[in-house]
Structures are given as structure tokens and as C-alpha cells.
XYZ file of C-alpha atoms in Angstrom:
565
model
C -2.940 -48.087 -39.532
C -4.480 -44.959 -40.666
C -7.372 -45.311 -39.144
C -5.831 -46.394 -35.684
C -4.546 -43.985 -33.000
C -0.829 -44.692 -32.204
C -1.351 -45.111 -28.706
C -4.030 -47.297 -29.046
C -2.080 -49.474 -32.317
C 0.796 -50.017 -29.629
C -1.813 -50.902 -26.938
C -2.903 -53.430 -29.468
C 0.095 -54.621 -30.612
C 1.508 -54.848 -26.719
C -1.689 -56.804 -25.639
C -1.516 -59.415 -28.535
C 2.277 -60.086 -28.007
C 1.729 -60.440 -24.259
C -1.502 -63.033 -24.576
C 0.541 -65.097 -27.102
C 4.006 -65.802 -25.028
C 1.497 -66.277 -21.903
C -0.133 -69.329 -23.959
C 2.743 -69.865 -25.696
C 4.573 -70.707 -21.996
C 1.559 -71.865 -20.381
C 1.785 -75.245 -23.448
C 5.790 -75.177 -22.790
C 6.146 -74.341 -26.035
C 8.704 -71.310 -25.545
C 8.505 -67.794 -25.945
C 9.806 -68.258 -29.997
C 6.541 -69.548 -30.929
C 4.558 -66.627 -29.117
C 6.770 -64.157 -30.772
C 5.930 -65.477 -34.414
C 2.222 -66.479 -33.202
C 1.800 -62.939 -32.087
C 2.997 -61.887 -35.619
C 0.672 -64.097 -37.681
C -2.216 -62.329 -35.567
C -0.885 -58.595 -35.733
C -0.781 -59.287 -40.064
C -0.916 -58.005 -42.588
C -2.305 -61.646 -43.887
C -4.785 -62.020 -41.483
C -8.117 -59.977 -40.609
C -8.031 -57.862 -37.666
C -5.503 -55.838 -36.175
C -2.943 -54.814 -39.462
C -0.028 -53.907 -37.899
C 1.842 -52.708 -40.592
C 2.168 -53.804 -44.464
C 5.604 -52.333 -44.443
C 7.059 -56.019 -43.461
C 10.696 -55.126 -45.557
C 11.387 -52.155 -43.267
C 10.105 -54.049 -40.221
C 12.350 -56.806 -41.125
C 15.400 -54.794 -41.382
C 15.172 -53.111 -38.182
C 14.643 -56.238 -36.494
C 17.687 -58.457 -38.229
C 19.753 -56.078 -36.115
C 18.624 -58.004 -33.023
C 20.168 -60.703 -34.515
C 23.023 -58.784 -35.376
C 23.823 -58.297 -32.153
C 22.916 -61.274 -30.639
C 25.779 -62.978 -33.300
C 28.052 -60.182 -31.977
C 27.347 -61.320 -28.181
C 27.990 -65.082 -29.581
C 31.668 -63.794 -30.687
C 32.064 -62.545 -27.573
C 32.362 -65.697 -25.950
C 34.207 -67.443 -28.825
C 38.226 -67.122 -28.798
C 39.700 -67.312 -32.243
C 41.817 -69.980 -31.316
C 38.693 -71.991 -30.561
C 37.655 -71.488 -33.916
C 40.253 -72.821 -35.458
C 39.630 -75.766 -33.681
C 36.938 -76.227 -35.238
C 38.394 -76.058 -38.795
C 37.406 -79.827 -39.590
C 34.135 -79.662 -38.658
C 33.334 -76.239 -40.763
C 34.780 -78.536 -43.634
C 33.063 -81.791 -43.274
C 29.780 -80.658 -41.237
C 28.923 -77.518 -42.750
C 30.356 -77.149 -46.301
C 29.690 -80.751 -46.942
C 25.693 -80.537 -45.597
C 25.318 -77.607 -47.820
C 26.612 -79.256 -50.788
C 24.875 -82.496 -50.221
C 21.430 -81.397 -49.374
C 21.423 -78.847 -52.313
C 22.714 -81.651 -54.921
C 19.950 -84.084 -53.319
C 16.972 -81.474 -53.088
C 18.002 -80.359 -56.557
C 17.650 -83.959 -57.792
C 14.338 -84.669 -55.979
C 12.446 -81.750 -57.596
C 14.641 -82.944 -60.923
C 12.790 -86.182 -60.698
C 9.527 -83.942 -59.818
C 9.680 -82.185 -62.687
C 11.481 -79.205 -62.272
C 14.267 -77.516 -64.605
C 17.773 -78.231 -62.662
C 18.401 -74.647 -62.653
C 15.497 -74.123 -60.483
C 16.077 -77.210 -58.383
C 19.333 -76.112 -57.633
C 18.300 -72.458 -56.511
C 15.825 -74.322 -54.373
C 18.564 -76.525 -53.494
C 21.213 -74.039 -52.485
C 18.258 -71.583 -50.463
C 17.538 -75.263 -48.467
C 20.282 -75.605 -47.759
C 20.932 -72.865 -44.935
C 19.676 -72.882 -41.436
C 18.164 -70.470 -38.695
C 20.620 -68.755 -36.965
C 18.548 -66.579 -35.260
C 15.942 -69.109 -34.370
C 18.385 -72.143 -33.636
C 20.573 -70.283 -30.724
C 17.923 -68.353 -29.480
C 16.411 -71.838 -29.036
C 19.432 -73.001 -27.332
C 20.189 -69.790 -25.209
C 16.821 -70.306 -24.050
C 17.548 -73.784 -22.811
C 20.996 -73.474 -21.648
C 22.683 -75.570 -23.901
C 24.717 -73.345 -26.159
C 27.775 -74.320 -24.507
C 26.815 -77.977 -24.521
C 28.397 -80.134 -26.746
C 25.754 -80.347 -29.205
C 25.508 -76.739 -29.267
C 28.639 -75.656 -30.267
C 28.444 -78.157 -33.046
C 25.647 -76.610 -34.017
C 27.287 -73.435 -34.057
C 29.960 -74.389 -36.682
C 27.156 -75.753 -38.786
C 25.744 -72.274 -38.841
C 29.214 -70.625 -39.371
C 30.003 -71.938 -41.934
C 26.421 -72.205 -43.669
C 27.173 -68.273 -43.279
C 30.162 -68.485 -45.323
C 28.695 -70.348 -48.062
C 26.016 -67.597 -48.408
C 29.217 -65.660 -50.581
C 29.299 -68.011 -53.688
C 25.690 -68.931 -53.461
C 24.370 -65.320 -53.927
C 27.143 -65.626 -56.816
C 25.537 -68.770 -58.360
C 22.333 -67.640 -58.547
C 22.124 -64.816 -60.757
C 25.132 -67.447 -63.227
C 21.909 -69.588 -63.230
C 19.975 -67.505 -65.018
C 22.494 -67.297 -67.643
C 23.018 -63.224 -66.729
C 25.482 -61.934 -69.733
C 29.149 -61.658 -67.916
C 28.755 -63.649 -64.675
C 30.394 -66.886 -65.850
C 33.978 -65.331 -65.833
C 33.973 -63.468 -62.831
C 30.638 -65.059 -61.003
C 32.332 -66.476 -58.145
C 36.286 -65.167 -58.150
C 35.444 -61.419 -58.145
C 32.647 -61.887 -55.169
C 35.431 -64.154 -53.237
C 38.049 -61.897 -53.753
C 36.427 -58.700 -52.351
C 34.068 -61.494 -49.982
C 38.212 -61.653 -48.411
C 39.257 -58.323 -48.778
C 35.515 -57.443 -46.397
C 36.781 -60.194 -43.916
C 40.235 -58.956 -43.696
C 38.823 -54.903 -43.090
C 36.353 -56.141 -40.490
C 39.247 -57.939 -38.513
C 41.443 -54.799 -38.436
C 38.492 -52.332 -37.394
C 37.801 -55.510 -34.243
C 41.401 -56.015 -33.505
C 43.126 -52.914 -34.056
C 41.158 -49.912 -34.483
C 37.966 -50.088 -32.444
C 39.996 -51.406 -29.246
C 41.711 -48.182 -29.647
C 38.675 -46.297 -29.981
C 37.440 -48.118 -26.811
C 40.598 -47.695 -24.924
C 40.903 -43.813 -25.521
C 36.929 -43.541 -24.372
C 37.660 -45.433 -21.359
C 40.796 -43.529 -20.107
C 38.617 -39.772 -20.824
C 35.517 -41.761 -19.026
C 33.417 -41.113 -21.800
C 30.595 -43.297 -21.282
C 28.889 -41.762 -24.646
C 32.026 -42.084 -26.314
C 32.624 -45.433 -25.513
C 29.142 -46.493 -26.492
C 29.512 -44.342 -29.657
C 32.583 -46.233 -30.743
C 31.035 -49.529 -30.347
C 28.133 -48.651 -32.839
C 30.039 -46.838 -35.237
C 32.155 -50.186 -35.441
C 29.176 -52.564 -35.692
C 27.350 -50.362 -38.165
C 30.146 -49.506 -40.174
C 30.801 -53.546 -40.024
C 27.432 -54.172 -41.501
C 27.784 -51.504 -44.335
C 31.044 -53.390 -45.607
C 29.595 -56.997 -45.508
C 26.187 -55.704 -46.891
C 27.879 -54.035 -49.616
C 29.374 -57.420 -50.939
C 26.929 -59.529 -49.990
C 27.892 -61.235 -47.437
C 26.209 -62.419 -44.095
C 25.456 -59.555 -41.791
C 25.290 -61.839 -38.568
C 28.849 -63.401 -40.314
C 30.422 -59.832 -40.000
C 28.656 -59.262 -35.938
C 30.062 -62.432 -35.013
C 33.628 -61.510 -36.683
C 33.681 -58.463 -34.712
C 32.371 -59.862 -31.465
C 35.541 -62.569 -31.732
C 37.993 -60.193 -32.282
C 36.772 -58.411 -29.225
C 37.093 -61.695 -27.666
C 40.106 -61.511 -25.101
C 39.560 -57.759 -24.975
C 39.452 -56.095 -21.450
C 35.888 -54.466 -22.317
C 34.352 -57.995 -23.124
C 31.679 -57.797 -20.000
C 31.125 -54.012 -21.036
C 30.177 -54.614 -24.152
C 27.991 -57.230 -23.511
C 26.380 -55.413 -20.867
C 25.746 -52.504 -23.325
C 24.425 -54.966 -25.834
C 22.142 -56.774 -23.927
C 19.036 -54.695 -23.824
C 18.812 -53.909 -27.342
C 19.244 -57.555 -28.322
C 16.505 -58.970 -26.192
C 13.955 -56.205 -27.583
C 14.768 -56.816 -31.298
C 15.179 -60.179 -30.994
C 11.223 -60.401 -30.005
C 10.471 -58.137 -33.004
C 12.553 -60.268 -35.578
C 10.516 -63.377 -34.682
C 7.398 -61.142 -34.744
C 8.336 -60.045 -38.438
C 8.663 -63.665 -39.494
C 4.746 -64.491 -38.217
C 4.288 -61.623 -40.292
C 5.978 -63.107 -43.177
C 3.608 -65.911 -42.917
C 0.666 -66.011 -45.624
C -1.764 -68.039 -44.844
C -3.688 -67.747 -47.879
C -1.114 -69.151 -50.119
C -0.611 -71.892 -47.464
C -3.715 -72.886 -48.065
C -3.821 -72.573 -51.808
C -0.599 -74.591 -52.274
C -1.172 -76.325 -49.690
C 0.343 -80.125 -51.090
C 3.141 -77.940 -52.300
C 4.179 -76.747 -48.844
C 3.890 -79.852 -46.925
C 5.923 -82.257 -49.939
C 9.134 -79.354 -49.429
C 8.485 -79.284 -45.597
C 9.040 -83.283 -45.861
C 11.691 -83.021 -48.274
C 13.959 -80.475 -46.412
C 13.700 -81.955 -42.873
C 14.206 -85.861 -43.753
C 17.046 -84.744 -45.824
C 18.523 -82.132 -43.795
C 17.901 -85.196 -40.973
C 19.785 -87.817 -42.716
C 22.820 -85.853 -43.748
C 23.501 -83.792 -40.550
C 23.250 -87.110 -39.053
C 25.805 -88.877 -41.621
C 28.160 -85.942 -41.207
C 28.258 -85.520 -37.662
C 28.919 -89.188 -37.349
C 31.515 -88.525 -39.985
C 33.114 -85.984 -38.380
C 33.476 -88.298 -35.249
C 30.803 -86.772 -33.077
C 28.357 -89.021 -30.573
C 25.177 -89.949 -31.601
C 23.826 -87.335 -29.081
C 25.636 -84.803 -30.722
C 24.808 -85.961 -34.241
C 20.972 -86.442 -33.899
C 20.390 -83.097 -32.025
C 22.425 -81.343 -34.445
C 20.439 -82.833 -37.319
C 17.001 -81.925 -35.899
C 17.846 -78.157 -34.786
C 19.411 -77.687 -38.307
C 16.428 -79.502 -40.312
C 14.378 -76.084 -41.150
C 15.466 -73.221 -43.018
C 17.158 -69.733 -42.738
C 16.514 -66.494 -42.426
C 19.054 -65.338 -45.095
C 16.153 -67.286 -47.307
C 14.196 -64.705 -47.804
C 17.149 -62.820 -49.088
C 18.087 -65.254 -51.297
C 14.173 -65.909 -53.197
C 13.643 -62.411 -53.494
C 16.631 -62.841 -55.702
C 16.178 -65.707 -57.611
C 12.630 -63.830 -58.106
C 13.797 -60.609 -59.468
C 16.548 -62.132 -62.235
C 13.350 -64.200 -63.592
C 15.100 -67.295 -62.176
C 11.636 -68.287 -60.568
C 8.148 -67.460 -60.695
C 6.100 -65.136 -58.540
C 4.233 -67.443 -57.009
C 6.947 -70.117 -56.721
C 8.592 -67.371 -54.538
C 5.047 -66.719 -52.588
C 5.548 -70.615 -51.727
C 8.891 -70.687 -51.024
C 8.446 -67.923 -48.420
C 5.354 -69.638 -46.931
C 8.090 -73.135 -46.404
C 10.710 -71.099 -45.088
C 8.324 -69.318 -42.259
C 6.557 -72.431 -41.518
C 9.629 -74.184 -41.406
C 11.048 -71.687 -38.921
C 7.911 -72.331 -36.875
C 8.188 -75.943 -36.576
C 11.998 -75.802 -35.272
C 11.213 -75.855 -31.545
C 8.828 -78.712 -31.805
C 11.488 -80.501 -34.575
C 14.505 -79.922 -31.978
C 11.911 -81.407 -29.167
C 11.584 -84.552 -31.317
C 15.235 -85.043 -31.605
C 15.903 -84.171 -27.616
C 13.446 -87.448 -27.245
C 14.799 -90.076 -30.066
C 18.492 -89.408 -28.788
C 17.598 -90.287 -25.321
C 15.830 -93.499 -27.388
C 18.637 -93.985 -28.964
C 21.669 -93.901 -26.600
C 19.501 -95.295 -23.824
C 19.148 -98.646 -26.808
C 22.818 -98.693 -27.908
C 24.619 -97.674 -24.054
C 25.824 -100.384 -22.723
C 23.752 -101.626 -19.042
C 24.947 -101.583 -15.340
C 26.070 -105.129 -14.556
C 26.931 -104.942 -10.935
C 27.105 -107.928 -8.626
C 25.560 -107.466 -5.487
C 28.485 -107.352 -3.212
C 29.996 -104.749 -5.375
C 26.728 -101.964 -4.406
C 27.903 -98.913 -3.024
C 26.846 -97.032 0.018
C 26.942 -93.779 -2.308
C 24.777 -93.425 -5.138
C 25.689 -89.974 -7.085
C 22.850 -89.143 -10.177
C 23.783 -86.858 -12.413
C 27.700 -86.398 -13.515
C 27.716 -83.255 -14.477
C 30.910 -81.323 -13.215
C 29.590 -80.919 -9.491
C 28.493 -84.279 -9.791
C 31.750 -85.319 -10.903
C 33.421 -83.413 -8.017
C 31.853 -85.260 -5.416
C 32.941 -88.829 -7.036
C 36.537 -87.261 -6.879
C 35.880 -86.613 -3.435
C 34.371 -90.060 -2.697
C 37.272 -91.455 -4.245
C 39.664 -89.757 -2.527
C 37.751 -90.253 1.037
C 37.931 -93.876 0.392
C 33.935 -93.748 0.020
C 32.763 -96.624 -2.326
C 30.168 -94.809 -4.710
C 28.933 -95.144 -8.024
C 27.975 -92.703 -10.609
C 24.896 -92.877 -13.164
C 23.718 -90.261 -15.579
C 21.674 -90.469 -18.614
C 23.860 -87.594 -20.822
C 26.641 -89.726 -22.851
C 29.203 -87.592 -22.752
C 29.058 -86.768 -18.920
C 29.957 -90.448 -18.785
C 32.662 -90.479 -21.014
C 34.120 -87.536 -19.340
C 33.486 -88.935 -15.873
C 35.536 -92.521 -17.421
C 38.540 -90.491 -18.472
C 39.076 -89.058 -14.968
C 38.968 -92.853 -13.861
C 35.561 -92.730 -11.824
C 33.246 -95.271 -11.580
C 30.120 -94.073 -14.086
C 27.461 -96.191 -15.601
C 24.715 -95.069 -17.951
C 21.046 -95.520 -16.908
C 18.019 -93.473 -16.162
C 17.408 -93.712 -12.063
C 13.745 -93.602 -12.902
C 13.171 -97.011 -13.927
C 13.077 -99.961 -11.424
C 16.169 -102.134 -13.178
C 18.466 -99.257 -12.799
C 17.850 -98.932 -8.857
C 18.309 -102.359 -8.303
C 21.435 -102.558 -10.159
C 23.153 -99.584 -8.235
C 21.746 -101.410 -5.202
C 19.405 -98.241 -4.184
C 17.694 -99.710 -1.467
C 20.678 -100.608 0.209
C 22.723 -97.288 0.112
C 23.182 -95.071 2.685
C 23.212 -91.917 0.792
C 22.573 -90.231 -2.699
C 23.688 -87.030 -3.997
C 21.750 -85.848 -6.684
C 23.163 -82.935 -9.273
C 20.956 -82.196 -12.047
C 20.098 -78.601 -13.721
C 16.753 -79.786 -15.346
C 14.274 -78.333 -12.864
C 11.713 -81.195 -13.036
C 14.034 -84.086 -13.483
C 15.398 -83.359 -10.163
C 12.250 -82.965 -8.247
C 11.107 -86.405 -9.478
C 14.332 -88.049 -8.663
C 14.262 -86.370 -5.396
C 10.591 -87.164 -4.631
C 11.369 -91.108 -6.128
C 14.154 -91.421 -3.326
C 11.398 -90.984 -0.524
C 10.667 -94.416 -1.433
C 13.908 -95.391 0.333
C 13.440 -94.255 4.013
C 17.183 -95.287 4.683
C 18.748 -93.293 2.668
C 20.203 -89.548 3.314
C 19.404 -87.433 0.169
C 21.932 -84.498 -0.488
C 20.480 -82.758 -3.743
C 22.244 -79.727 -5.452
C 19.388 -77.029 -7.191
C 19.929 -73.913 -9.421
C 17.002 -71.814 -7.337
C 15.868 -71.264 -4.256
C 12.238 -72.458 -6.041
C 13.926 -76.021 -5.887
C 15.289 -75.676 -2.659
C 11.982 -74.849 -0.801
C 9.969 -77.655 -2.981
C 12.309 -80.341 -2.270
C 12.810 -79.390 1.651
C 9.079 -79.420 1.839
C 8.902 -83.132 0.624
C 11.603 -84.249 2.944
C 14.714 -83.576 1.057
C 17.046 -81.991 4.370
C 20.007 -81.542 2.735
C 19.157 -79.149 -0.366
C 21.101 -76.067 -1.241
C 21.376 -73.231 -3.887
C 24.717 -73.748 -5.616
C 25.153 -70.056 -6.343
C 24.197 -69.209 -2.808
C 26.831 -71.270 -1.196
C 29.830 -69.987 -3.302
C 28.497 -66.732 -3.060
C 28.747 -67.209 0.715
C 31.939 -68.610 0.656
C 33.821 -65.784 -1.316
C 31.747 -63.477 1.179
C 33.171 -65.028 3.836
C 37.070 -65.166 2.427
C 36.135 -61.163 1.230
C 35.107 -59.971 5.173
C 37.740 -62.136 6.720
C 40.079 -59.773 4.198
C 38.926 -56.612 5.733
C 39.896 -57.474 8.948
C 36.658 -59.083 10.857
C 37.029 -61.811 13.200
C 35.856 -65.290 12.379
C 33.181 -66.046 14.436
C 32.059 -62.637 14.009
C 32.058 -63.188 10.351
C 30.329 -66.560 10.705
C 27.393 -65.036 12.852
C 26.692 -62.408 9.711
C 26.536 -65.183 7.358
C 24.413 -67.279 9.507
C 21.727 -64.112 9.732
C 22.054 -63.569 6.536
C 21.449 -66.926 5.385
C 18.486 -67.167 7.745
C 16.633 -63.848 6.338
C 17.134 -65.021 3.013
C 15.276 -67.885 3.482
C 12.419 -66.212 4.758
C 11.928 -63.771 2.498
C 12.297 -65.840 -0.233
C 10.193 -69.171 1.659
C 7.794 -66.169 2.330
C 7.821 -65.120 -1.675
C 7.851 -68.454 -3.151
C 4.613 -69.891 -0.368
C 2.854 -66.448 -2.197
C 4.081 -67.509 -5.926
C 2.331 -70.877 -5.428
């Protein structure tokens, strides 16, 4: 860097991060793998543009993206929801950590390996990406699908265990004193930590909050809020515990606090921007030089970590009760390793536990790994529509039985209109591809099958051709433009589709789809509506402002999207 002007280094660095998510989107491959591809460009392990060899420092200002991003995640999560998930933090995530550490550990037992070193190996394995895995699934939407909250109390608790692994480490390699107090002492003050952070979330920093708020102290109130998260870090850090464990502590106990939205809203812009700079520190991380050098090394623990990781998230989940949905996608999001890695081998590394360059390696699997999770989770999205698809059990309808309704897509609008069907007297029938939209839709007594509309069988069995209309609700973009462009096959039939954009809207009305709408548009409306009707204007008056309004707003946007294509 000395010999680079700073204006031009950040020129540099702006223009490399920039052409990397733009290829990185352009192959659908999402904006994760830009971020870290942009970092294996900037360096320092490749020629070029060095961006900095300082990687430590960069690191540690960029784990406080994920910091807050965990502290946005508690947000949303009620402690009473937590505790619901008590059995699966047990069975799920303790069990998968001791499982795939005892397996890995006898693997590279059986390779060769001292079991004290397995076992590190083992135990470091053993944890998964946070900060990759929900910024995956934020990115996609599904973080409050089922799936992704089980994949949340995976990571949880794979946080917890990080307490009496950093404990068992250094008892490994056989450090004078730590066999009597290795793992009570660290516990002890691991719960004394937990127990402070929960009074500064639920007692004193709502305080602190409320007295900013009442002296409309915007400062103040912002103040508060990072003197509590940083003080929150300092604590857990100083035991050595998780630092997103302690964020997401505090963001809980904020949880049914009145300043919920505020905080979030303060939150947000910081997180996005160091989020992009954590995953640009791990592509930094990445050497490949001693890829390349221990090469078969690399790619024997890459196959050893994911097909075991695989197979016991799947055995556990299935355990545990969960679908096979649930299980598989779990499994595959969870199958590479953790941040808190790196942590953990520089370690092992310093107490002599393992070598230099076993450490160089290990770093190299843990980055790669890391790399590989959004193609990984991809390959699980596609065997667990395999899968269920196999194992659900067909339509069998008889032909007098058909419906003049055909809903795809039982999501909960989807659902709605069956209810409404139903209640109308309407015969209909529901099909979906998602499991547990079907199961749900079965328990309110409505008459769901599974099958994929797309292929031939399934149309004929819900009688397709013969129905008079379909309603179609489904938030996956291009899904619902192919269903939606299928249906002009049937020239008889009324198509009522449901979009999430106006993008949608204007593609499907200009194939022939007439009744198309913007979901958030039309409730938007309708509140509008109820809000002027409030301040006293007459109906039809308010009518004719929502009928102008809706008609420039389709312009406009018509107008933007016809330039956009």
C-alpha cells in the first residue's frame, strides 16, 4: 500500500468489489461469492492489487457486521420462542457437534493422526457459518421458513458449545493445571457473562433507551445502544465466549421492547456495509498457494466434513421429528465450517497442539469451505425437491371429482382463497410442491395435494383443461412466470395470479395474464382507503383518488420497467 495513493487504493478496491458481485449476479451465484471473490483478488495471496496484509485487524472490524447482524436476528426472536426450541438445541445442535467431532476425530485416527489432534480437528469441524449461512438465507427469504429457523438453533447452540471447546483445547495439550478447572471455571464465569448481558438487555439499557427517548436525544439514544453492544462484546470476549452469542442475547432481550423498529433501523446501515467487508476478509483469508501445495489434503477434509456433517444433520433432524425438507436443507447449509474456526486453529497453533502448516491447511478448508456453502445449500434446495417429490404421495382424482378452481401454490394467500372457495361453496383444489404448505393447508381441512403443475400428469389429474379458473400464489419470481405463461395453453381458463412486484405484474399482463396484482399495493390501498374515509372524505370521492392514483402508478412504473428491459 505504500506505494499506492489512498484515493486511488479505494478506487481500486471499489472497482474490483463492484466487477465481482456484477459477475457474481450475472451467474446467479449471489452477492456472497462476489464479496469473497473480490477478496481473493484484492490479496494479500495473490499478485496485483495488495490491499492490505493487515488481514487480523481487517477481520476484527468486519466480525462486527456480523455482530450486529446476530443482534438484528434477536430482534425478531422472543425468548419464549426460544425456549421452544429447547429440544432441538439438545438433540440437533449439541448432539451434531458431538457426533461429527467423535467421527472426524476417528477418521483422521484411522488416517494416521494422534487422537489429540483429531479431536481438535474434530471439535473446530464441528461448527458452522453463522455469518455466511443466514446471510444466505436473508438473501433468499427463507429465514423465517421452516428450515430456517431450524437452522438457526443449529447455529445457537453450535455457539454455545464454543465455551467448553476453547476449554478442551488447551487440556489437550496437556497444559499444567487445566484438568481441574478446564471446563468448570470457564462454565461458571461462561454463566455469570450470560446472566450480566441479560440484565444490561432487560433492565438497564431499556432504561438508558427510555430516558433518551423522553429528553429526545437522538445522540443519546444511539449512544446508549452502542455502549450496550460494545460493552456486551467486551464481557463475552473476555471469557471466551461467542461474540455473535452475546449480539444475539442482547437483541432478544430487546425483543418485545417498544424501540424494536428503532433499533433496527439504526442498525441497518452499518450491518449491510460490514457485512460485505467480513466476506471480503475471508477471500482474503484464502491462500492459494498452500491450496495448491496441499492440495489432496484440502479436498480429502472438504469430503470428510460435508458427507459427515450431511449424514448427521440429516439423522438428527429426522430425530428430532423434523420433515425431510427440513432435515436435508438443514444438513446441506450446515455442511461447511465456521467462522469462529479461525479463532479456534490459531489456538490449537499457539499451545503447540498443531503444526504451522497443519494450521496454514486448516485455514485454507475452512475458507474454501465457506466458499462452497451457496453452491452446497443449492444442491440440497434440488435433492429435497427429488426427494419429497419421490416419497409424497400422488393426486388420485377421478374425473368427476375435477374442480372448476385450480389454486397453485398454498402458501398463506393461497390458503386464504381455498378458505374462501370453501366457504363460497366453490369446488377447488389445492397443489403445491413445498411439504409443509400441504400439511398446513390439511390441518385447516382443505383439499391440498402435492405435485409440481409443470409436468403433464399433474394437470391432468387436477383436471386443468377443464377448469374454469386458476389462482396462482407463488413468491419465487420465475416459478410464477412459467406457471403463468404454461396456463396460456388453456384458452378457457381465467388466470388470477398474485406477484411480489410490479416487475411481475407488467410481464405477466403483457403475456395475457388480466387479472395480476401487487399484493403490497392492494393492502396498501385498502388501509389508504379505510385511513381517508377516517378523516372525513366521502366515498366516492375517496374511490376516485385511489383510482388516479392507481392509474399513475402504473404508468410510471409500466414506463420504468419498458426502459429497464
Amino acid at each position: 500500500m505504500e506505494n499506492l495513493n489512498f484515493l486511488h487504493f479505494a478506487t481500486m478496491v471499489m472497482l474490483t468489489v463492484t466487477a465481482c458481485i456484477a459477475l457474481s449476479s450475472f451467474l446467479k451465484l449471489g452477492t456472497i461469492i462476489g464479496f469473497i471473490a473480490a477478496g481473493v483478488a484484492l490479496g494479500p495471496h495473490t499478485p496485483g492489487l495488495v490491499a492490505t496484509t493487515d488481514i487480523d485487524l481487517l477481520q476484527q472490524i468486519a466480525d462486527f457486521g456480523v455482530v450486529l447482524f446476530l443482534f438484528t436476528i434477536g430482534l425478531e426472536v422472543k425468548p419464549q420462542d426460544l425456549w421452544k426450541m429447547k429440544k432441538s438445541l439438545v438433540v440437533q445442535g449439541v448432539g451434531q457437534v458431538l457426533i461429527t467431532a467423535s467421527v472426524i476425530c476417528t477418521i483422521l485416527y484411522c488416517l494416521g493422526f494422534s487422537w489429540q489432534l483429531g479431536l481438535v480437528f474434530g471439535l473446530i469441524f464441528a461448527q458452522s457459518s453463522t455469518a455466511v449461512v443466514m446471510t444466505l438465507l436473508e438473501e433468499r427469504g427463507e429465514v423465517n421458513a421452516a428450515h430456517g429457523k431450524n437452522i438457526f438453533t443449529n447455529l445457537m447452540a453450535q455457539d454455545l458449545s464454543i465455551v467448553p471447546v476453547m476449554a478442551i483445547i488447551p487440556m489437550l495439550a496437556h497444559q499444567q493445571g487445566t484438568h481441574q478447572t478446564g471446563i468448570i471455571l470457564p462454565l461458571l464465569t461462561g454463566i455469570s457473562v450470560v446472566a450480566a448481558v441479560i440484565v444490561i438487555g432487560r433492565y438497564l439499557l431499556p432504561r438508558s433507551l427510555d430516558w433518551a427517548a423522553r429528553e429526545r436525544n437522538k445522540e443519546g439514544f444511539v449512544l446508549c445502544l452502542f455502549v450496550a453492544l460494545i460493552a456486551t462484546l467486551w464481557l463475552v470476549d473476555e471469557v471466551g465466549l461467542s461474540s455473535t452469542l452475546g449480539a444475539f442475547l442482547l437483541g432478544m432481550c430487546l425483543s418485545n421492547s417498544q424501540f424494536r423498529f428503532t433499533l433496527e433501523s439504526i442498525v441497518n446501515p452499518f450491518k449491510g456495509l460490514l457485512m460485505g467487508l467480513f466476506f471480503i476478509s475471508v477471500g482474503m483469508s484464502v491462500d492459494p498457494v498452500a491450496a495448491g501445495t496441499h492440495i489432496d489434503q484440502v479436498l480429502i477434509l472438504l469430503v470428510v466434513i460435508v458427507l459427515v456433517k450431511v449424514v448427521v444433520f440429516t439423522l438428527l433432524a429426522k430425530l428430532d421429528q423434523k420433515s425431510t425438507g427440513v432435515a436435508v436443507k438443514t444438513a446441506f447449509a450446515l455442511s461447511q465450517v465456521g467462522e469462529f474456526a479461525f479463532v479456534l486453529l490459531g489456538v490449537a497453533t499457539s499451545i503447540g497442539l498443531i503444526s504451522a502448516q497443519q494450521g496454514a491447511v486448516g485455514i485454507v478448508v475452512v475458507s474454501v469451505s465457506m466458499v462452497l456453502t451457496p453452491c452446497l445449500y443449492g444442491i440440497g434446495d434440488r435433492l429435497e425437491k427429488r426427494l419429497i417429490y419421490k416419497h409424497a404421495p400422488e393426486i388420485s382424482l377421478a374425473p368427476e371429482n375435477k374442480a372448476p378452481l385450480v389454486i397453485v401454490g398454498l402458501d398463506e394467500v393461497g390458503r386464504l382463497i381455498a378458505i374462501l372457495a370453501k366457504r363460497a361453496q366453490i369446488p377447488y383444489i389445492g397443489v403445491d410442491i413445498n411439504y409443509d404448505s400441504i400439511k398446513k393447508a390439511k390441518e385447516l381441512g382443505l383439499n391440498a395435494h402435492f405435485g409440481d403443475i409443470m409436468f403433464p400428469s399433474i394437470r391432468r389429474k387436477v383436471g386443468l383443461s377443464d377448469a374454469n379458473a386458476a389462482f396462482v400464489s407463488l413468491t419465487h419470481s420465475e416459478s410464477l412466470r412459467k406457471v403463468c405463461l404454461m396456463m396460456n395453453q388453456y384458452p378457457q381458463l381465467d388466470v388470477y395470479a398474485r406477484t411480489n412486484s410490479r416487475a411481475d405484474e407488467f410481464f405477466l399482463r403483457e403475456h395475457g395474464v388480466e387479472f395480476v396484482g401487487a399484493t403490497y399495493i392492494e393492502s396498501t390501498l385498502l388501509r389508504g382507503r379505510q385511513l381517508l374515509k377516517n378523516f372525513g372524505l366521502p366515498e366516492d370521492e375517496v374511490m376516485n383518488l385511489i383510482d388516479e392514483l392507481k392509474s399513475d402508478l402504473f404508468e410510471e412504473e409500466y414506463l420504468s420497467f419498458k426502459q429497464s428491459r
